[in-house]
Coordinates of C-alpha atoms in Angstrom, one line a residue:
Chain X
E1 CA 10.6 16.4 -1.2
V2 CA 10.1 13.0 -2.2
Q3 CA 8.8 12.3 -5.5
L4 CA 7.7 8.9 -7.3
S5 CA 6.8 8.7 -10.9
E6 CA 5.6 6.1 -12.2
S7 CA 5.6 5.3 -16.3
G8 CA 5.2 2.6 -19.1
G9 CA 1.5 1.6 -18.2
G10 CA -0.7 1.1 -21.2
L11 CA -2.9 -1.5 -23.1
V12 CA -1.6 -5.0 -23.7
Q13 CA -2.9 -8.0 -25.2
P14 CA -3.4 -11.1 -22.8
G15 CA -0.2 -13.1 -22.8
G16 CA 1.7 -9.8 -23.4
S17 CA 4.4 -8.3 -21.6
L18 CA 5.0 -4.8 -20.2
R19 CA 8.0 -3.0 -18.0
L20 CA 6.7 -0.3 -15.6
S21 CA 9.5 2.2 -14.4
C22 CA 9.1 4.2 -11.4
A23 CA 11.7 7.3 -11.2
A24 CA 12.6 8.5 -7.6
S25 CA 14.0 11.8 -6.4
G26 CA 14.5 13.6 -3.3
L27 CA 15.9 10.7 -1.3
T28 CA 18.8 8.3 -0.8
F29 CA 17.2 5.9 -3.0
S30 CA 19.5 2.8 -2.4
S31 CA 18.7 3.1 1.4
H32 CA 15.2 2.3 1.0
A33 CA 13.2 -0.9 0.0
M34 CA 10.7 -0.1 -2.7
S35 CA 7.5 -1.9 -3.4
W36 CA 4.5 -2.1 -6.3
V37 CA 1.0 -2.1 -5.2
R38 CA -2.0 -2.4 -7.5
Q39 CA -5.6 -1.7 -7.4
A40 CA -7.9 -3.0 -9.9
P41 CA -10.7 -0.7 -10.6
G42 CA -13.2 -0.3 -8.0
K43 CA -11.4 -2.8 -5.6
G44 CA -9.0 -2.3 -2.8
L45 CA -5.1 -2.2 -2.6
E46 CA -3.2 -5.2 -3.5
W47 CA 0.5 -5.8 -2.9
V48 CA 2.8 -7.1 -6.0
S49 CA 6.1 -7.1 -5.2
S50 CA 8.8 -5.7 -2.9
I51 CA 12.6 -5.1 -3.1
S52 CA 15.4 -4.5 -0.7
G53 CA 17.7 -1.4 -1.0
S54 CA 20.5 -3.3 -2.5
G55 CA 18.2 -5.2 -4.6
G56 CA 19.6 -8.6 -3.2
N57 CA 16.1 -9.4 -1.7
T58 CA 12.9 -9.6 -3.8
Y59 CA 9.2 -10.7 -2.7
Y60 CA 6.1 -11.4 -4.6
A61 CA 2.6 -11.7 -4.4
D62 CA 1.5 -15.4 -5.1
S63 CA -0.6 -13.9 -7.9
V64 CA 2.4 -13.0 -9.7
K65 CA 5.3 -15.0 -8.7
G66 CA 7.1 -16.5 -11.6
R67 CA 5.5 -14.0 -14.1
F68 CA 6.6 -10.6 -12.8
T69 CA 10.2 -9.5 -12.0
I70 CA 10.8 -6.3 -9.7
S71 CA 14.4 -4.8 -10.0
R72 CA 15.8 -1.6 -9.3
D73 CA 18.9 0.4 -10.8
N74 CA 20.5 2.4 -7.9
S75 CA 22.6 4.6 -10.2
K76 CA 19.5 5.6 -11.9
N77 CA 17.3 6.0 -8.8
T78 CA 14.6 3.9 -10.8
L79 CA 12.7 0.8 -9.9
Y80 CA 11.2 -1.5 -12.4
L81 CA 8.5 -4.0 -12.8
Q82 CA 8.8 -6.5 -15.5
M83 CA 5.3 -8.1 -16.3
N84 CA 5.0 -11.0 -18.5
S85 CA 2.2 -13.6 -19.3
L86 CA -0.1 -10.8 -18.4
R87 CA -3.9 -11.7 -17.8
A88 CA -6.9 -9.9 -17.9
G89 CA -6.8 -9.9 -13.8
D90 CA -3.6 -8.0 -13.7
T91 CA -5.5 -4.9 -15.0
A92 CA -5.0 -2.3 -12.5
V93 CA -3.3 0.9 -11.5
Y94 CA 0.1 0.1 -10.6
Y95 CA 1.7 2.5 -7.8
C96 CA 5.1 2.5 -6.8
A97 CA 5.6 2.9 -3.1
K98 CA 8.6 3.6 -0.6
N99 CA 9.5 2.3 2.6
P100 CA 10.8 4.5 5.4
S101 CA 14.1 2.2 5.6
D102 CA 15.6 -0.8 4.2
T103 CA 12.8 -2.7 6.0
I104 CA 9.6 -3.6 4.4
N105 CA 6.9 -2.4 6.9
Y106 CA 4.9 0.6 5.6
F107 CA 4.6 2.8 2.9
D108 CA 5.2 6.4 3.5
Y109 CA 5.4 7.8 -0.1
W110 CA 3.4 6.7 -3.2
G111 CA 3.4 7.7 -6.7
Q112 CA 0.3 8.7 -8.4
G113 CA 0.1 5.4 -10.3
T114 CA 0.0 4.1 -14.0
L115 CA -2.8 2.3 -15.4
V116 CA -2.0 -1.3 -17.1
T117 CA -5.1 -2.6 -19.1
V118 CA -4.9 -6.2 -20.2
S119 CA -7.4 -6.7 -23.0
S120 CA -7.8 -7.9 -26.7
Chain D
S1 CA -1.6 -17.0 4.1
Y2 CA -2.5 -14.0 6.9
V3 CA -5.6 -12.4 6.3
L4 CA -6.9 -9.1 7.4
T5 CA -10.9 -8.4 8.0
Q6 CA -12.2 -4.9 7.6
P7 CA -15.9 -4.0 7.7
P8 CA -16.9 -2.7 4.0
S9 CA -18.4 0.5 5.3
V10 CA -18.6 2.6 8.4
S11 CA -20.9 5.7 8.8
V12 CA -20.7 8.5 11.1
A13 CA -22.1 12.1 11.7
P14 CA -19.9 15.0 11.7
G15 CA -18.4 15.6 14.8
Q16 CA -18.8 12.1 16.3
T17 CA -16.0 9.3 16.6
A18 CA -15.3 6.9 13.7
R19 CA -14.1 3.5 14.8
I20 CA -12.6 1.2 11.9
T21 CA -11.5 -2.2 12.8
C22 CA -8.8 -4.7 11.6
G23 CA -9.1 -8.4 12.6
G24 CA -6.3 -11.0 12.1
N25 CA -5.1 -13.8 13.9
N26 CA -3.0 -12.7 17.0
I27 CA -2.7 -9.5 15.1
E28 CA -1.2 -7.8 18.2
S29 CA 2.1 -9.5 17.4
K30 CA 2.3 -7.5 14.1
S31 CA 2.9 -3.9 13.6
V32 CA -0.2 -2.5 11.9
H33 CA -0.3 0.6 9.7
W34 CA -3.4 2.6 8.3
S35 CA -3.7 4.5 4.9
Q36 CA -6.3 6.6 3.7
Q37 CA -7.3 6.9 0.1
K38 CA -9.5 9.6 -1.3
P39 CA -11.2 9.0 -4.8
G40 CA -8.4 9.4 -7.6
Q41 CA -5.6 9.7 -5.5
A42 CA -2.8 7.6 -4.3
P43 CA -3.0 6.3 -0.5
V44 CA -1.7 8.3 2.3
V45 CA -0.3 6.7 5.6
V46 CA -2.3 8.0 8.6
I47 CA -1.0 5.7 11.4
Y48 CA 2.1 3.4 11.3
F49 CA 3.5 1.0 13.9
D50 CA 0.1 0.5 15.7
S51 CA -0.2 4.2 16.9
D52 CA 2.4 6.3 15.6
R53 CA 1.0 9.4 13.5
P54 CA 3.3 11.0 10.9
S55 CA 3.6 14.9 10.9
G56 CA 1.0 16.6 9.1
I57 CA -1.7 14.0 10.1
P58 CA -4.3 15.6 12.6
E59 CA -4.2 14.3 16.4
R60 CA -7.6 13.2 15.7
F61 CA -6.3 10.1 14.3
S62 CA -5.2 7.4 16.6
G63 CA -4.6 3.5 16.5
S64 CA -4.5 0.9 18.7
N65 CA -3.8 -2.8 18.5
S66 CA -4.7 -5.5 20.7
G67 CA -5.6 -9.2 20.6
N68 CA -7.3 -10.0 17.5
T69 CA -8.3 -6.5 16.5
A70 CA -6.3 -3.4 15.5
T71 CA -8.7 -0.1 15.4
L72 CA -8.2 3.2 13.7
T73 CA -10.2 5.9 15.7
I74 CA -11.1 9.1 13.9
S75 CA -12.2 11.7 16.7
R76 CA -14.2 14.8 15.9
V77 CA -14.9 13.5 12.3
E78 CA -15.0 15.7 9.6
A79 CA -16.5 15.9 6.0
G80 CA -12.9 15.7 4.8
D81 CA -12.2 12.5 6.3
E82 CA -14.4 10.8 4.2
A83 CA -12.4 8.2 2.3
D84 CA -11.3 4.4 1.9
Y85 CA -9.3 3.1 4.9
Y86 CA -6.9 0.1 4.6
C87 CA -5.1 -1.6 7.3
Q88 CA -1.8 -3.4 6.5
V89 CA 0.7 -5.6 8.0
W90 CA 4.1 -7.3 6.9
D91 CA 3.5 -11.0 7.4
S92 CA 7.1 -12.2 8.2
S93 CA 6.1 -16.2 8.1
S94 CA 5.2 -15.6 4.3
D95 CA 7.2 -12.5 3.4
H96 CA 4.2 -10.9 2.1
V97 CA 2.8 -7.2 2.6
V98 CA -1.1 -8.0 3.4
F99 CA -3.7 -5.5 3.0
G100 CA -7.1 -5.5 4.6
G101 CA -10.1 -5.3 2.2
G102 CA -10.9 -1.8 2.7
T103 CA -13.5 0.2 4.6
K104 CA -15.3 2.9 3.2
L105 CA -15.9 6.1 5.9
T106 CA -19.1 7.8 4.8
V107 CA -19.6 11.3 7.1
L108 CA -23.5 11.6 7.0

């Protein structure tokens, strides 16, 4: 059974940094593109970033480009999101999501999310 | 950038049919995926590639995509279908995943 488990969320001051992790199990990790999707309190889903199975291709939403970096360690079955220059508008639950193949289309599995709060 | 437009809310009585639309410019040229999210839970895909249904999703859920509108149809609606529903595409012109704003389905 595929399981995705996010960690690393918490309270951070504006301008600060945080690194999220997503540990994956029950799948051939390197065969799947992976993504981060966030949801601000009471709001809808917002795509943040995606990465190919090899890690060679990365994609970012305009709202985070230049501030966030997605990466993966296929030897550890782990996805990361390095978040720098955080703003209040980045406050959200961050979900790790799996694509069914190495193509970025839909998300067939999601983690339970980790809450990031940016506040002074 | 590509925009997907959903109605904020749809209401339907139990046993009736709910139709949730997702509008986008020439959306029929893209593959549309639908996810269901219940309060406090992560989203779950209910329709992918316009009309395919994952195992475990009831046959009451179906999808279509034509022209500028994709539609998620839920037949014989049950109280347990009450949730937020999101359409989503991959926009290859911008290399972005795009979500619709979401539709809250209320079962009266």
